[in-house]
Coordinates of C-alpha atoms in Angstrom, one line a residue:
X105 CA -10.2 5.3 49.4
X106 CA -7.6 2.6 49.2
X107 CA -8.5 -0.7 49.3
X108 CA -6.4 -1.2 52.5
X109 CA -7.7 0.7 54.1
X110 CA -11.6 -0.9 53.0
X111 CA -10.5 -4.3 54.4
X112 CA -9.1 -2.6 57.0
X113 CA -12.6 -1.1 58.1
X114 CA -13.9 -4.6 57.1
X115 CA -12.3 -6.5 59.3
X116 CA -12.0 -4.2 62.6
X117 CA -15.9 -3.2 62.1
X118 CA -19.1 -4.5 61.3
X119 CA -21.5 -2.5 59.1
X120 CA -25.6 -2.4 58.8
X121 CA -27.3 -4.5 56.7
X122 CA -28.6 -3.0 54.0
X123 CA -32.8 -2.4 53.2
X124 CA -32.4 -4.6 50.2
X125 CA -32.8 -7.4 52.7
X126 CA -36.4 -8.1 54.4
X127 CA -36.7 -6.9 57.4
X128 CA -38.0 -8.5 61.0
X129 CA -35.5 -12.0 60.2
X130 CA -33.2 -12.5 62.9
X131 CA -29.9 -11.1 63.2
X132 CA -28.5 -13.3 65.4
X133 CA -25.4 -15.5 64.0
X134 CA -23.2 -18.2 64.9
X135 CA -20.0 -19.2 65.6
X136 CA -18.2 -21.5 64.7
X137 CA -17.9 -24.6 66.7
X138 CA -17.0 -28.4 66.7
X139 CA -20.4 -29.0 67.3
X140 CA -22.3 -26.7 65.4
X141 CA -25.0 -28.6 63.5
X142 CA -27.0 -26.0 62.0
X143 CA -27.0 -22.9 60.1
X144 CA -30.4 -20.1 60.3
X145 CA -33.0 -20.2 57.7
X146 CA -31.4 -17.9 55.5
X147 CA -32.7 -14.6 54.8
X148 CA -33.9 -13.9 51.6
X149 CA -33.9 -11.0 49.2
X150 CA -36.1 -8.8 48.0
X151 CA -34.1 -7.5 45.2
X152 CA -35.8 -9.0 41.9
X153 CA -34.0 -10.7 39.7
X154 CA -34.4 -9.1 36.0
X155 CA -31.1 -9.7 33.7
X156 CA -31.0 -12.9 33.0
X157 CA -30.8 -12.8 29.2
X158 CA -27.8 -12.8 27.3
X159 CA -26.2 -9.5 26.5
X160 CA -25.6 -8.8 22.5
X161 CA -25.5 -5.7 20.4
X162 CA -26.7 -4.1 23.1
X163 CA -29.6 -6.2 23.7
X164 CA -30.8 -8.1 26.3
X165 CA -31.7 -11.7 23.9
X166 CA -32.6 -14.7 25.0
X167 CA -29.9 -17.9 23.6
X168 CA -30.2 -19.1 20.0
X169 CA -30.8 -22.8 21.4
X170 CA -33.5 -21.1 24.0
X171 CA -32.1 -23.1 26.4
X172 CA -31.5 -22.0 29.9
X173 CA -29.5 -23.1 33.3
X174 CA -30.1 -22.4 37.2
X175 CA -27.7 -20.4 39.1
X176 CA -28.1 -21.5 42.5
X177 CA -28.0 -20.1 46.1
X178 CA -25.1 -21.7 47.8
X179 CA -26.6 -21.0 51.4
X180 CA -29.0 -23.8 50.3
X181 CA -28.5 -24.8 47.0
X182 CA -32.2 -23.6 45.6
X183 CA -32.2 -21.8 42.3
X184 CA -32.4 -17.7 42.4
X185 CA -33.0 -17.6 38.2
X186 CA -32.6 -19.5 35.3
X187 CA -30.3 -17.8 33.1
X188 CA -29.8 -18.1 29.0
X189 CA -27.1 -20.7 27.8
X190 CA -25.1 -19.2 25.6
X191 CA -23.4 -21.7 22.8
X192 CA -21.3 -21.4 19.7
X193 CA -24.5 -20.1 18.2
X194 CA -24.6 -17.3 20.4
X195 CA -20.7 -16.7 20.8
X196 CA -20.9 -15.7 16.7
X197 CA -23.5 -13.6 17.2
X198 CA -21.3 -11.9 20.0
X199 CA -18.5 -11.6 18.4
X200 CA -19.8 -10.5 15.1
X201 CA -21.9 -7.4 17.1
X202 CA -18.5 -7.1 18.7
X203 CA -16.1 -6.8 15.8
X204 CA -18.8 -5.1 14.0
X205 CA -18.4 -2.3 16.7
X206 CA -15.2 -2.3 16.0
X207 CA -14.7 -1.9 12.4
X208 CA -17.8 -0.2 11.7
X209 CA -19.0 1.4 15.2
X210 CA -18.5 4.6 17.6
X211 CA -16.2 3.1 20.0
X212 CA -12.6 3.2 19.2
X213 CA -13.1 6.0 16.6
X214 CA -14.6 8.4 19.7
X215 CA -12.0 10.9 20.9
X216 CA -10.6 9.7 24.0
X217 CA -11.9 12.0 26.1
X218 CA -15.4 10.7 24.8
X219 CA -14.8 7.4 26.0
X220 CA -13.4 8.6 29.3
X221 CA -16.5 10.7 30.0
X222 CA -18.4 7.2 29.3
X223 CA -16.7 5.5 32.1
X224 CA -16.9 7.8 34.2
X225 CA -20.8 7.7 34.1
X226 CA -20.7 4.4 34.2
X227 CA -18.4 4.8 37.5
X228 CA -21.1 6.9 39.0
X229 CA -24.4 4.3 38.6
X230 CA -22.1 1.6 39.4
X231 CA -21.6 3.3 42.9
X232 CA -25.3 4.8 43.1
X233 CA -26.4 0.7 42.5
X234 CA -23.8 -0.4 44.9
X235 CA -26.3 -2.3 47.6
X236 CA -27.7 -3.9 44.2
X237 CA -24.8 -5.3 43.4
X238 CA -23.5 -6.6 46.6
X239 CA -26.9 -8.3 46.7
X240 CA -26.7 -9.9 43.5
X241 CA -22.9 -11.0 44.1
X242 CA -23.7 -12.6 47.8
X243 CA -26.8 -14.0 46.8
X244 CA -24.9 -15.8 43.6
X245 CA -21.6 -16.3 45.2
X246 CA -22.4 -16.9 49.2
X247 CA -19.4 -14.1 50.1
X248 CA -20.3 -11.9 52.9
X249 CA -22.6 -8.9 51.9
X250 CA -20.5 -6.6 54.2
X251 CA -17.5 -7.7 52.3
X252 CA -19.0 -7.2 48.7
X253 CA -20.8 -3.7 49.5
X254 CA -18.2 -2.2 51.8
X255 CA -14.8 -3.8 50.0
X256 CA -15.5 -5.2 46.5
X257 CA -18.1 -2.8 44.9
X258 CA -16.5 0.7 45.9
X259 CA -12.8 -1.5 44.3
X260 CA -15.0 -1.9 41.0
X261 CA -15.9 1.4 40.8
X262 CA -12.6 3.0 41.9
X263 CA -11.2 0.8 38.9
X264 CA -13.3 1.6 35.9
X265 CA -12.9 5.7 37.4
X266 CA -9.1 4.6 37.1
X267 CA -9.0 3.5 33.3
X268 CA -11.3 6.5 32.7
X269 CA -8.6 8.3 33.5
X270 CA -6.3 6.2 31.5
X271 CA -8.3 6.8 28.3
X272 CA -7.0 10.0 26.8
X273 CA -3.1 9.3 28.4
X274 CA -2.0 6.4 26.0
X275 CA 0.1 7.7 23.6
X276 CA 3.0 6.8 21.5
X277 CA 6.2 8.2 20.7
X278 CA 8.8 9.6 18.8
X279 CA 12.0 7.5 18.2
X280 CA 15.4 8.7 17.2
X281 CA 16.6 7.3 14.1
X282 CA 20.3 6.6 12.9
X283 CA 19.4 8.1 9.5
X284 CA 17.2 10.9 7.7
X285 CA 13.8 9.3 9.3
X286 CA 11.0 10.4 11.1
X287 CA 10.1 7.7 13.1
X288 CA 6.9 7.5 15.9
X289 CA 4.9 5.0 17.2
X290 CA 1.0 4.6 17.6
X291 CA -0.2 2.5 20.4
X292 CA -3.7 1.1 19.1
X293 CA -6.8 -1.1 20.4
X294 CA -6.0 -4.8 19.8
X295 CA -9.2 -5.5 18.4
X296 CA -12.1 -7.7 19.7
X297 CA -11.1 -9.3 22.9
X298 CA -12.6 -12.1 24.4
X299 CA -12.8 -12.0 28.3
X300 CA -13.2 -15.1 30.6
X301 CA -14.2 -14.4 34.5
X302 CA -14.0 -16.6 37.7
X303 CA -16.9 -17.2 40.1
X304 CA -14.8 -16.2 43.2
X305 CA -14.9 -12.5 42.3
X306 CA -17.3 -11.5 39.3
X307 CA -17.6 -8.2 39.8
X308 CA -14.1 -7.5 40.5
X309 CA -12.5 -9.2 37.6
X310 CA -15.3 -8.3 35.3
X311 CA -13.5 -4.8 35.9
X312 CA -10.1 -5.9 35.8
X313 CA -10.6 -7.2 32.4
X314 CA -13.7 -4.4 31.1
X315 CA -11.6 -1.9 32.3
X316 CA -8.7 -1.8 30.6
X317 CA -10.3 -3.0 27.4
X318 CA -12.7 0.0 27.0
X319 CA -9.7 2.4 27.5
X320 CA -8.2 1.3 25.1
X321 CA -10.7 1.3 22.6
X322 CA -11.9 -2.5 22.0
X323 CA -15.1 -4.2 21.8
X324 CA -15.5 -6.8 23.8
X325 CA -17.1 -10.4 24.4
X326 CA -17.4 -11.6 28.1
X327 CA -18.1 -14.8 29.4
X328 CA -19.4 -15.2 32.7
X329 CA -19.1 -18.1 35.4
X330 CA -22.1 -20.6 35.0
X331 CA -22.0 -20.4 38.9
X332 CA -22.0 -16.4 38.9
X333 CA -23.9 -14.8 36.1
X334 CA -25.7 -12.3 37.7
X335 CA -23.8 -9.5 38.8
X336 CA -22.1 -8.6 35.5
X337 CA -25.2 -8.6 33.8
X338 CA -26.6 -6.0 35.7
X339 CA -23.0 -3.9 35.6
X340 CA -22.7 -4.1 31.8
X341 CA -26.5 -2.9 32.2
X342 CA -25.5 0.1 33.5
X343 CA -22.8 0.8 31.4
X344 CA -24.8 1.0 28.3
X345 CA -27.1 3.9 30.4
X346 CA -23.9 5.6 30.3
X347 CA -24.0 5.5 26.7
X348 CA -21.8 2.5 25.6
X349 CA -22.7 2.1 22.2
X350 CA -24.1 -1.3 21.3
X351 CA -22.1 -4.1 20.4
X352 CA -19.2 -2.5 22.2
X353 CA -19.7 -4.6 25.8
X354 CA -21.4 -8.4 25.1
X355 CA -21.9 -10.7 27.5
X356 CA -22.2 -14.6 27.3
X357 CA -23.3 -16.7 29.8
X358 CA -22.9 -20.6 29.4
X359 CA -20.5 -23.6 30.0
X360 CA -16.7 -23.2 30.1
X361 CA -16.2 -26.5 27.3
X362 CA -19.0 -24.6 25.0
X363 CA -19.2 -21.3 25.7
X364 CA -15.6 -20.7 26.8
X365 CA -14.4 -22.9 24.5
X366 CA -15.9 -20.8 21.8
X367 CA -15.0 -17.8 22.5
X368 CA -10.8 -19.0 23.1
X369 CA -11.0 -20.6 19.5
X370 CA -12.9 -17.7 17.4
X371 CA -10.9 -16.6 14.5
X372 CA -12.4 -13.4 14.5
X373 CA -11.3 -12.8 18.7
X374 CA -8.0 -11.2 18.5
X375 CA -7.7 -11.3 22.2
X376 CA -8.2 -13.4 25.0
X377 CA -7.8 -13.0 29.0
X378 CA -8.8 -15.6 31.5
X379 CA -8.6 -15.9 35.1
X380 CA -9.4 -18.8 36.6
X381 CA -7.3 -22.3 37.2
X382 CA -4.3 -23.5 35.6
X383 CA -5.8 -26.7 34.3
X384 CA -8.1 -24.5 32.2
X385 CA -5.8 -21.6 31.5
X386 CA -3.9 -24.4 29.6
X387 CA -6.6 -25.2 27.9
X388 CA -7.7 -21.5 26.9
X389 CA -3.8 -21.2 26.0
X390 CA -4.0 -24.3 23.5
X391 CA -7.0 -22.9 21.9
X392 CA -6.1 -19.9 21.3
X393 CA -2.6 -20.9 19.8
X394 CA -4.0 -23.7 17.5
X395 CA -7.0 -21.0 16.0
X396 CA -5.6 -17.8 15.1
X397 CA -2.8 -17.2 17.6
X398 CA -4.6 -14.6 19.4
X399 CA -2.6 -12.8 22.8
X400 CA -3.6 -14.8 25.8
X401 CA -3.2 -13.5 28.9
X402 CA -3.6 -15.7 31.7
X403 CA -4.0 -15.0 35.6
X404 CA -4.5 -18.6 37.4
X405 CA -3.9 -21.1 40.5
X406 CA -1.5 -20.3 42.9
X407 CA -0.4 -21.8 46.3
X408 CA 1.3 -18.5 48.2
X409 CA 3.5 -19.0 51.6
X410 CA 3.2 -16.9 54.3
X411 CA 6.0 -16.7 55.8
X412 CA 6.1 -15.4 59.7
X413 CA 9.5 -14.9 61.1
X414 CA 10.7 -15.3 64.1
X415 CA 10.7 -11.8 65.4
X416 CA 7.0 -11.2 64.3
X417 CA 4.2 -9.9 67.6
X418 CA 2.5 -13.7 67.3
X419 CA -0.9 -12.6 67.9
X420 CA -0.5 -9.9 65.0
X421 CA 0.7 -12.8 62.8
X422 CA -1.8 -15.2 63.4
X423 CA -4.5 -12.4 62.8
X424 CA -3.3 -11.8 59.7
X425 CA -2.1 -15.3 58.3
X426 CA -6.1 -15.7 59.2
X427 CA -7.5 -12.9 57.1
X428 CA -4.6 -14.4 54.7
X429 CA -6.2 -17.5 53.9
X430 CA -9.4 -17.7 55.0
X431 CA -10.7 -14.3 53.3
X432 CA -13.4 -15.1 50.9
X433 CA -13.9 -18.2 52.4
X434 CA -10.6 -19.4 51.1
X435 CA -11.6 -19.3 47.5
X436 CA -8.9 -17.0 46.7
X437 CA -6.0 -17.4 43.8
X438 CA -3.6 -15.8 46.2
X439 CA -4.9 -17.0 49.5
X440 CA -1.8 -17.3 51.9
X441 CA -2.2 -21.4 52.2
X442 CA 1.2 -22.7 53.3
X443 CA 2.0 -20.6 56.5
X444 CA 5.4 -21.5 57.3
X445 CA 6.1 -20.2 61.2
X446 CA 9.7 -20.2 62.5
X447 CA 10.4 -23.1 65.0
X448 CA 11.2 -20.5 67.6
X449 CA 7.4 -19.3 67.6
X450 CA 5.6 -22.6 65.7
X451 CA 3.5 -24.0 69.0
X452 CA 2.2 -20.5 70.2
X453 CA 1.1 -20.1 67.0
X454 CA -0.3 -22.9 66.1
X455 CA -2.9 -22.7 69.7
X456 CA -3.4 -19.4 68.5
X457 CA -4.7 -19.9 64.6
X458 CA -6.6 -22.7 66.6
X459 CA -8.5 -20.1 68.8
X460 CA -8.9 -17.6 66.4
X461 CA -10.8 -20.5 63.6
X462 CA -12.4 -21.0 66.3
X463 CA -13.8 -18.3 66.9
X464 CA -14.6 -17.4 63.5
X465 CA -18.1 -16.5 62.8
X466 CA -19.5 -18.8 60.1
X467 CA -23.5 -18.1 58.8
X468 CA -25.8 -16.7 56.4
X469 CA -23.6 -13.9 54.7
X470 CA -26.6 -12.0 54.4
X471 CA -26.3 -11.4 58.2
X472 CA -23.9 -8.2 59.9
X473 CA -20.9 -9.5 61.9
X474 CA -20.4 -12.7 59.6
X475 CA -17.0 -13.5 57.8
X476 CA -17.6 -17.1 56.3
X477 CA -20.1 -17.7 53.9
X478 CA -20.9 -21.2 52.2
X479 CA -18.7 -22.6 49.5
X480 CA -19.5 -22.0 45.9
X481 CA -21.2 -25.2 45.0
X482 CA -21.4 -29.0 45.6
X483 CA -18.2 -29.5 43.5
X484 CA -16.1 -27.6 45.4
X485 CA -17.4 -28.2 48.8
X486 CA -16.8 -31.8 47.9
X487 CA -13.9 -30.9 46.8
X488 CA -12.2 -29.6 50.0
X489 CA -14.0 -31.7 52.1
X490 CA -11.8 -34.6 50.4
X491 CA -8.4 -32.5 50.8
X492 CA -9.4 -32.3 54.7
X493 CA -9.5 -36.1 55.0
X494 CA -6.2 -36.8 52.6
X495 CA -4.4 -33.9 55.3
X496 CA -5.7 -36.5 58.1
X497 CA -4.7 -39.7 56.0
X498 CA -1.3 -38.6 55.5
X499 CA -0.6 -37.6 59.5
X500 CA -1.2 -33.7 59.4
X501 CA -2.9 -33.2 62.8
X502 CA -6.1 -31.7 62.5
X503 CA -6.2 -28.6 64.9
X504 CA -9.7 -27.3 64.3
X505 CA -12.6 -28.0 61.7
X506 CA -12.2 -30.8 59.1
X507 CA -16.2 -31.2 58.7
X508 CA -19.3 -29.4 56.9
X509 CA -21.7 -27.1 59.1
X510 CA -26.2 -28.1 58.9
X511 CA -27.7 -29.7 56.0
X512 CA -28.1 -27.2 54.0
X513 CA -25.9 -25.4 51.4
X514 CA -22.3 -26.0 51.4
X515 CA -21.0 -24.4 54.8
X516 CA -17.4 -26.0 56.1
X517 CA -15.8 -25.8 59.0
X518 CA -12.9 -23.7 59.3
X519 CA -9.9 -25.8 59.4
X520 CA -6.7 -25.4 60.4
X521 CA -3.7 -28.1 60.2
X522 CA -0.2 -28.3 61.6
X523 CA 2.9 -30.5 61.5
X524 CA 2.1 -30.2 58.3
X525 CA 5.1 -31.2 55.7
X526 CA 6.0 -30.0 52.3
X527 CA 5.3 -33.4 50.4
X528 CA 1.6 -33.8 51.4
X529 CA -1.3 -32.6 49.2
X530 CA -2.7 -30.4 51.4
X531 CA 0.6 -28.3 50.9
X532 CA 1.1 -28.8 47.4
X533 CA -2.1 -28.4 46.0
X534 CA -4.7 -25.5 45.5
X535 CA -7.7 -26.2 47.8
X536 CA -9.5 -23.5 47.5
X537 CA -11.2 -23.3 50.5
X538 CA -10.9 -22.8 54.4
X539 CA -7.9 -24.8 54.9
X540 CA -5.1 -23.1 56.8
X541 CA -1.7 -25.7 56.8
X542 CA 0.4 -24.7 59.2
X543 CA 4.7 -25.5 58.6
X544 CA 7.9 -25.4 60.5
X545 CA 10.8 -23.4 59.4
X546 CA 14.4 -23.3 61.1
X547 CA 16.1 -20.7 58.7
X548 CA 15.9 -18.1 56.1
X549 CA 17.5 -20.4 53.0
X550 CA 15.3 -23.3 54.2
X551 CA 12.2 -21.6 53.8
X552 CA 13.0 -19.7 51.0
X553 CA 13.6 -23.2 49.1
X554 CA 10.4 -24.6 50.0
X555 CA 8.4 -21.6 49.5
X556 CA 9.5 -21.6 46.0
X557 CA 9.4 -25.3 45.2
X558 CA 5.9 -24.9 44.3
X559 CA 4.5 -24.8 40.3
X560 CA 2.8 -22.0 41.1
X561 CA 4.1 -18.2 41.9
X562 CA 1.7 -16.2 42.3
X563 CA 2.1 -14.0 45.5
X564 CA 3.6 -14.3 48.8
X565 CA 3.5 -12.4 52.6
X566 CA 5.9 -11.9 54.9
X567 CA 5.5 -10.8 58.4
X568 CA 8.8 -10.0 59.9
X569 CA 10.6 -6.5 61.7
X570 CA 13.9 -6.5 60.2
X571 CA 14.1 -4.6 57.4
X572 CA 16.7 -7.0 56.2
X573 CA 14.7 -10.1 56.1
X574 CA 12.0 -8.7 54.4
X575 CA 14.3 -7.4 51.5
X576 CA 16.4 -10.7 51.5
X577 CA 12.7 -12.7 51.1
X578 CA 10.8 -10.0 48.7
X579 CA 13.9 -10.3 46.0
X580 CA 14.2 -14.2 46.4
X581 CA 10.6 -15.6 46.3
X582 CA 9.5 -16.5 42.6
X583 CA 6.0 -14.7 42.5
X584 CA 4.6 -11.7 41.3
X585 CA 3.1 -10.4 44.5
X586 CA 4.8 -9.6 47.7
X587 CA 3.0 -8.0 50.8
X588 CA 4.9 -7.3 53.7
X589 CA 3.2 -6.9 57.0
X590 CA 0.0 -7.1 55.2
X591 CA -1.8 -9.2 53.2
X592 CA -4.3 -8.8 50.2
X593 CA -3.8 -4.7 49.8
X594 CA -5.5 -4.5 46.0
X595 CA -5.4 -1.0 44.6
X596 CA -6.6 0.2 41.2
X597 CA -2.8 1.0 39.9
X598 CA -1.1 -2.3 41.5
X599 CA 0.3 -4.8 38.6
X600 CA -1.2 -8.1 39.9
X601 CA -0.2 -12.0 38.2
X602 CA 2.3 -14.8 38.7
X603 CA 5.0 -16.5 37.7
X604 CA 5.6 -19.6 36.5
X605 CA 2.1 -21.4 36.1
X606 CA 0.2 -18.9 38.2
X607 CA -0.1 -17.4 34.7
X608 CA 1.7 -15.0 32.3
X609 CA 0.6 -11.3 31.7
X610 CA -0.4 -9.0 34.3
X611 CA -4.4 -7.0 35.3
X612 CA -4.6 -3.5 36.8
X613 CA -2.2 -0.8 37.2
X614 CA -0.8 0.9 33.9
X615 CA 0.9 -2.7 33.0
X616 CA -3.0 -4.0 31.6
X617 CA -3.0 -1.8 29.6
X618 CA -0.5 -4.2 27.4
X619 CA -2.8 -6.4 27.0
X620 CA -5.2 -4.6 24.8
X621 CA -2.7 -2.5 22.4
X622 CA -0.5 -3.2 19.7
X623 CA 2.6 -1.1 18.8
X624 CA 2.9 0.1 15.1
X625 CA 5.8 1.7 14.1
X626 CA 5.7 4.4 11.5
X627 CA 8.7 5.5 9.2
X628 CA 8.5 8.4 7.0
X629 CA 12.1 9.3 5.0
X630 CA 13.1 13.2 5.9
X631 CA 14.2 15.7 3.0
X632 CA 17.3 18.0 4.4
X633 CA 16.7 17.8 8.2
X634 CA 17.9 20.6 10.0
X635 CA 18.7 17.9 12.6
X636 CA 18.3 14.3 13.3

């Protein structure tokens, strides 16, 4: 099924919870509201915890160092496990099991079709441990279970079932020559690549960047989020009981300026793809150039406009410029997070966002029927909480929200901001969080100027009738993403990245598979052709 149609179902339904959970806890939940001081006792787990160890040669080991670090619950901010720190120590280790693999292993010497049948089993236990792993990424990551069992586990799934069936399609070809030459191209694996992942979405862009890689034939070393480790753990588990030889999938949990650090200087990593913020992709980008030059492909920040204009149905726009920005609690790369609204229809808008945050249902994600979770940590709730107050400092008026929910865990309001101008932080910056900005627009050229004087480019929405308007926008905004009349529609074979410093390179759809091959030309002199 499409992933359209998945959010679809998520946001027009509610779904059961699932028997991982214990049972007899209340199912009641909250809304949101100014004066909402508390959130529930959250419900806890009964899924254990086993994979917590690093990854290597197809071994669960524990870090050379023996250290370890807590990954926390965000609903309250109590560990769930103490995982292995993986350092430089343990990033050789990786590597060499990983290029060892390479050289020496099963992996990109297998037919292609014997890879492809690999995937594909590892496609089935991913979906036959589904409510696993929507417990493992809410209970790490605080995102609504509904969203992660009914939206973002069947999307993993569906993409390592579509790479399976990239594995025996990539080919070369046969080149014409001016000359007696027979000239072809082979498309080959890159190598070892070296794979960084985000906390917003572990098990998503641990496919996005697994995927592709395995079809093609590398090995590969992956480093988790320090706040997320869980979940791709327990994946690459099952992947190995589909028979992925060891050494082929490796995974590293640790620090970003150790762990990360490592693996985006190795001289023996020929590839490395990171997604997280552009601070840190230039960072990754700088290591990797002053090492051994490795590819870098980079998918980073971004501050998106959605644009409604002013034929759009108002109460459609507003429920979507919603789903827009605060979808994952706002910690989205492509959140819609300037909404600029046409004067003609700004004020009925703007009481309209207002109702519907308010109205949004804020709780334990655990629980059916909620769609706002807590923030990721104490960093980043602090982080937005401080972007709230510089929106009020600088003379944004604050609609809705604007303070944290209980005393426990890192729950915030949802926020929404208007008369909200182009020079202000709050609409140049990447918040990250539940923070909808609200701007006026008078015409087509205006808002096409401001929409694109951002540093980042990484998508954009429109919501508009005329045909017209949405071709004039779609060819003139500077990103890589355009949705019209819809917003976050993520399918297995849709090129996703940005321009300018939302990145360079793009994941999913046929264009990743770039990413992990090199093209070798072949030229072999003919003797008499019959024909050139």
């Amino acid at each position: 099924m499409a992933s359209s149609m998945r959010i679809s179902r998520f946001i027009s339904r509610s779904v059961s919870s699932s028997s991982v959970f214990s049972r007899g806890l209340s199912s009641r939940v909250c809304k949101y509201s100014t004066n909402a001081s508390s959130i529930e006792e959250p419900i806890k787990p009964t899924f254990h915890v086993d994979h917590t160890q690093l990854l290597i040669d197809g071994k669960f080991v524990d870090s050379a160092s023996g250290k370890t670090f807590p990954t926390l619950d965000p609903r309250n901010g109590q560990v769930i496990a103490h995982v292995s720190e993986g350092q430089h120590e343990d990033v050789d280790r990786a590597v060499a099991a990983a290029r060892k693999a390479f050289d020496h292993g099963p992996w990109p010497k297998m037919t292609a079709y014997e890879r492809q049948r690999i995937l594909l089993r590892a496609a089935d236990l991913l979906e036959k441990h589904n409510n696993e792993l929507a417990t493992l990424e809410t209970w790490d990551n605080g995102k609504p279970y509904e969203q992660a069992a009914e939206i973002e586990v069947p999307m993993l799934t569906r993409l390592i079932r579509y790479y399976a069936g990239w594995a025996d399609k990539i080919h070369g070809l046969t080149v014409p020559a001016d000359g007696p030459h027979q000239v072809h191209t082979l498309h080959e694996p890159i190598g070892v690549a070296g794979q960084i992942i985000p906390w917003n979405f572990p098990l998503l862009m641990f496919g996005w960047k697994v995927g592709p890689a395995l079809a093609c034939g590398n090995t590969i070393v992956l480093k988790t989020s320090e706040q997320t480790p869980l979940s791709a753990l327990y994946a690459a588990k099952l992947f190995h009981e589909a028979g992925l030889p060891p050494g082929v999938l490796n995974i590293v949990s640790g620090f970003g300026p150790i762990a990360g650090a490592a693996l985006a200087s190795h001289m023996d990593v020929d590839k490395i793809a990171f997604t997280g913020s552009t601070a840190t992709g230039k960072i990754i980008l700088e290591l990797a150039a002053k090492s051994n030059l490795k590819a870098a492909t980079l998918e980073l920040g971004g501050k998106s406009p959605f644009i409604v204009c002013e034929d759009a149905d108002v109460d459609q726009a507003v429920e979507l410029a919603h789903f827009a920005l605060f979808f994952n609690q706002g910690q989205c790369c492509c959140a819609g997070s300037r909404t600029f609204v046409h004067e003609s229809v700004y004020d009925e808008f703007v009481e309209k966002a207002k109702a519907r945050a308010l109205k949004r249902v804020v709780g334990d994600p655990f629980k059916s029927g909620v769609e706002q979770g807590p923030q990721i940590d104490s960093k980043q709730f602090e982080k937005i909480l401080k972007y709230i107050n510089s929106g009020v400092e600088n003379g944004a008026t604050l609609e809705a929200g604007g303070e944290k929910i209980g005393n426990k865990g890192f729950y915030i309001q949802p926020t929404v901001f208007s008369n909200v101008q182009d020079e202000m932080l709050i609409a140049k910056d990447e918040i990250f969080g539940p923070v909808q900005t609200i701007l006026k627009f008078k015409e087509i050229d205006e808002v096409i100027r401001r929409a694109n004087n951002s540093r980042f480019g990484l998508a954009a929405g429109i919501f508009t009738k005329s045909i017209d308007t949405a071709n004039t926008l779609t060819r003139a905004l500077r990103v890589g993403s355009v949705w019209v009349n819809c917003y976050d529609v993520f399918d297995a074979t849709i090129p996703f990245g940005g321009y300018k410093m939302s990145g360079q390179g793009r994941e999913k759809g046929e264009y990743s598979l770039k990413n992990y091959l090199q093209v070798k030309a072949v030229v072999t002199p003919l003797k008499n052709p019959a024909w050139l």
